[in-house]
Amino acid sequence: NNADHIDNPHLYDASSSSSSPQPVWDADCLTAYMDAGGQTVIYVGEREDKIELDDEATAPDCGFCSSRRFQQMLKDDLVLEEQLTCPCWWLKEDDVTIWRRK
């Protein structure tokens, strides 16, 4: 996930030469998987739906594990079947989710 103007605009700095993000490929991989007939996705990581923002937050945060586009594709094209807790880093909201195609 990148500090870009789409996923994390509060971290994006257009004036910085280091703000040219690497291509985000997670949603492209999910698209290829779905096009190949994939039915089930097991995702381990942060999800925007679980991230609690503090009072000073200026924008929603999709986390460090996947792009906002990837997470939206999960919600649009699949159904959340199961959610499991897992060990995670301090101040992170990772979980394990199992998604099935609609």
mmCIF file of C-alpha atoms in Angstrom:
data_model
loop_
_atom_site.group_PDB
_atom_site.id
_atom_site.type_symbol
_atom_site.label_atom_id
_atom_site.label_comp_id
_atom_site.label_asym_id
_atom_site.label_seq_id
_atom_site.Cartn_x
_atom_site.Cartn_y
_atom_site.Cartn_z
ATOM 1 C CA ASN A 1 0.000 0.000 0.000
ATOM 2 C CA ASN A 2 1.291 3.436 -0.887
ATOM 3 C CA ALA A 3 1.255 6.932 0.498
ATOM 4 C CA ASP A 4 -0.572 8.112 -2.611
ATOM 5 C CA HIS A 5 -3.416 10.552 -3.176
ATOM 6 C CA ILE A 6 -5.984 7.709 -3.404
ATOM 7 C CA ASP A 7 -5.163 5.270 -0.604
ATOM 8 C CA ASN A 8 -3.524 7.522 1.958
ATOM 9 C CA PRO A 9 -3.878 11.178 0.972
ATOM 10 C CA HIS A 10 -2.881 12.289 4.454
ATOM 11 C CA LEU A 11 0.583 10.762 3.852
ATOM 12 C CA TYR A 12 0.995 11.925 0.247
ATOM 13 C CA ASP A 13 3.403 14.760 -0.472
ATOM 14 C CA ALA A 14 3.260 15.811 -4.117
ATOM 15 C CA SER A 15 6.214 18.170 -3.663
ATOM 16 C CA SER A 16 8.551 15.370 -2.593
ATOM 17 C CA SER A 17 10.585 13.534 -5.208
ATOM 18 C CA SER A 18 10.191 10.362 -3.139
ATOM 19 C CA SER A 19 6.383 10.538 -3.419
ATOM 20 C CA SER A 20 6.353 8.698 -6.740
ATOM 21 C CA PRO A 21 4.739 5.521 -5.495
ATOM 22 C CA GLN A 22 5.505 2.077 -6.795
ATOM 23 C CA PRO A 23 2.674 0.541 -8.800
ATOM 24 C CA VAL A 24 -0.019 -1.001 -6.628
ATOM 25 C CA TRP A 25 -0.622 -4.483 -7.971
ATOM 26 C CA ASP A 26 -2.874 -6.180 -5.410
ATOM 27 C CA ALA A 27 -6.131 -5.296 -7.184
ATOM 28 C CA ASP A 28 -4.678 -6.399 -10.527
ATOM 29 C CA CYS A 29 -3.823 -9.780 -9.000
ATOM 30 C CA LEU A 30 -7.329 -10.108 -7.560
ATOM 31 C CA THR A 31 -8.814 -9.234 -10.968
ATOM 32 C CA ALA A 32 -6.682 -11.895 -12.681
ATOM 33 C CA TYR A 33 -7.674 -14.450 -10.033
ATOM 34 C CA MET A 34 -11.376 -13.666 -10.453
ATOM 35 C CA ASP A 35 -11.069 -13.725 -14.278
ATOM 36 C CA ALA A 36 -9.510 -17.187 -13.985
ATOM 37 C CA GLY A 37 -12.583 -18.391 -12.073
ATOM 38 C CA GLY A 38 -11.337 -17.987 -8.519
ATOM 39 C CA GLN A 39 -14.082 -18.480 -5.941
ATOM 40 C CA THR A 40 -12.471 -17.997 -2.526
ATOM 41 C CA VAL A 41 -10.088 -15.356 -1.189
ATOM 42 C CA ILE A 42 -8.342 -15.630 2.169
ATOM 43 C CA TYR A 43 -7.052 -12.209 3.124
ATOM 44 C CA VAL A 44 -4.728 -11.550 6.049
ATOM 45 C CA GLY A 45 -4.154 -7.916 6.869
ATOM 46 C CA GLU A 46 -5.676 -4.622 7.869
ATOM 47 C CA ARG A 47 -9.042 -3.564 6.497
ATOM 48 C CA GLU A 48 -10.336 -0.018 6.392
ATOM 49 C CA ASP A 49 -13.552 -1.161 8.080
ATOM 50 C CA LYS A 50 -11.623 -2.115 11.222
ATOM 51 C CA ILE A 51 -9.250 0.827 11.547
ATOM 52 C CA GLU A 52 -10.344 3.257 14.239
ATOM 53 C CA LEU A 53 -9.266 6.789 13.452
ATOM 54 C CA ASP A 54 -8.217 9.219 16.121
ATOM 55 C CA ASP A 55 -9.756 12.671 16.440
ATOM 56 C CA GLU A 56 -6.926 14.270 14.459
ATOM 57 C CA ALA A 57 -7.320 12.053 11.378
ATOM 58 C CA THR A 58 -7.822 14.037 8.194
ATOM 59 C CA ALA A 59 -8.879 11.134 5.946
ATOM 60 C CA PRO A 60 -9.850 7.481 6.162
ATOM 61 C CA ASP A 61 -6.976 5.007 6.352
ATOM 62 C CA CYS A 62 -7.004 1.740 4.404
ATOM 63 C CA GLY A 63 -4.019 0.363 6.316
ATOM 64 C CA PHE A 64 -0.621 -0.861 5.215
ATOM 65 C CA CYS A 65 -1.569 -4.281 3.833
ATOM 66 C CA SER A 66 -3.652 -3.594 0.739
ATOM 67 C CA SER A 67 -4.954 -0.807 -1.414
ATOM 68 C CA ARG A 68 -8.360 0.765 -1.054
ATOM 69 C CA ARG A 69 -9.211 -0.548 -4.551
ATOM 70 C CA PHE A 70 -8.417 -4.139 -3.483
ATOM 71 C CA GLN A 71 -10.537 -3.820 -0.365
ATOM 72 C CA GLN A 72 -13.426 -2.335 -2.353
ATOM 73 C CA MET A 73 -13.237 -5.218 -4.815
ATOM 74 C CA LEU A 74 -13.539 -7.684 -1.947
ATOM 75 C CA LYS A 75 -16.702 -5.929 -0.739
ATOM 76 C CA ASP A 76 -18.197 -5.519 -4.226
ATOM 77 C CA ASP A 77 -17.498 -8.953 -5.714
ATOM 78 C CA LEU A 78 -17.346 -11.296 -2.735
ATOM 79 C CA VAL A 79 -19.204 -12.033 0.482
ATOM 80 C CA LEU A 80 -17.402 -12.025 3.819
ATOM 81 C CA GLU A 81 -17.927 -15.570 5.127
ATOM 82 C CA GLU A 82 -15.665 -15.678 8.141
ATOM 83 C CA GLN A 83 -13.502 -13.367 10.219
ATOM 84 C CA LEU A 84 -10.786 -14.686 12.539
ATOM 85 C CA THR A 85 -8.382 -12.981 14.884
ATOM 86 C CA CYS A 86 -4.652 -13.379 14.381
ATOM 87 C CA PRO A 87 -1.464 -12.099 15.979
ATOM 88 C CA CYS A 88 -0.581 -8.631 14.757
ATOM 89 C CA TRP A 89 1.847 -5.825 15.342
ATOM 90 C CA TRP A 90 1.162 -3.249 18.015
ATOM 91 C CA LEU A 91 -1.310 -0.597 16.795
ATOM 92 C CA LYS A 92 -2.304 -2.704 13.782
ATOM 93 C CA GLU A 93 -5.749 -4.174 13.168
ATOM 94 C CA ASP A 94 -4.916 -7.277 11.132
ATOM 95 C CA ASP A 95 -7.355 -10.134 10.920
ATOM 96 C CA VAL A 96 -7.964 -13.177 8.725
ATOM 97 C CA THR A 97 -11.016 -12.982 6.502
ATOM 98 C CA ILE A 98 -12.459 -15.582 4.164
ATOM 99 C CA TRP A 99 -14.410 -14.254 1.193
ATOM 100 C CA ARG A 100 -16.523 -16.220 -1.320
ATOM 101 C CA ARG A 101 -17.586 -15.055 -4.738
ATOM 102 C CA LYS A 102 -21.167 -13.720 -4.955
#
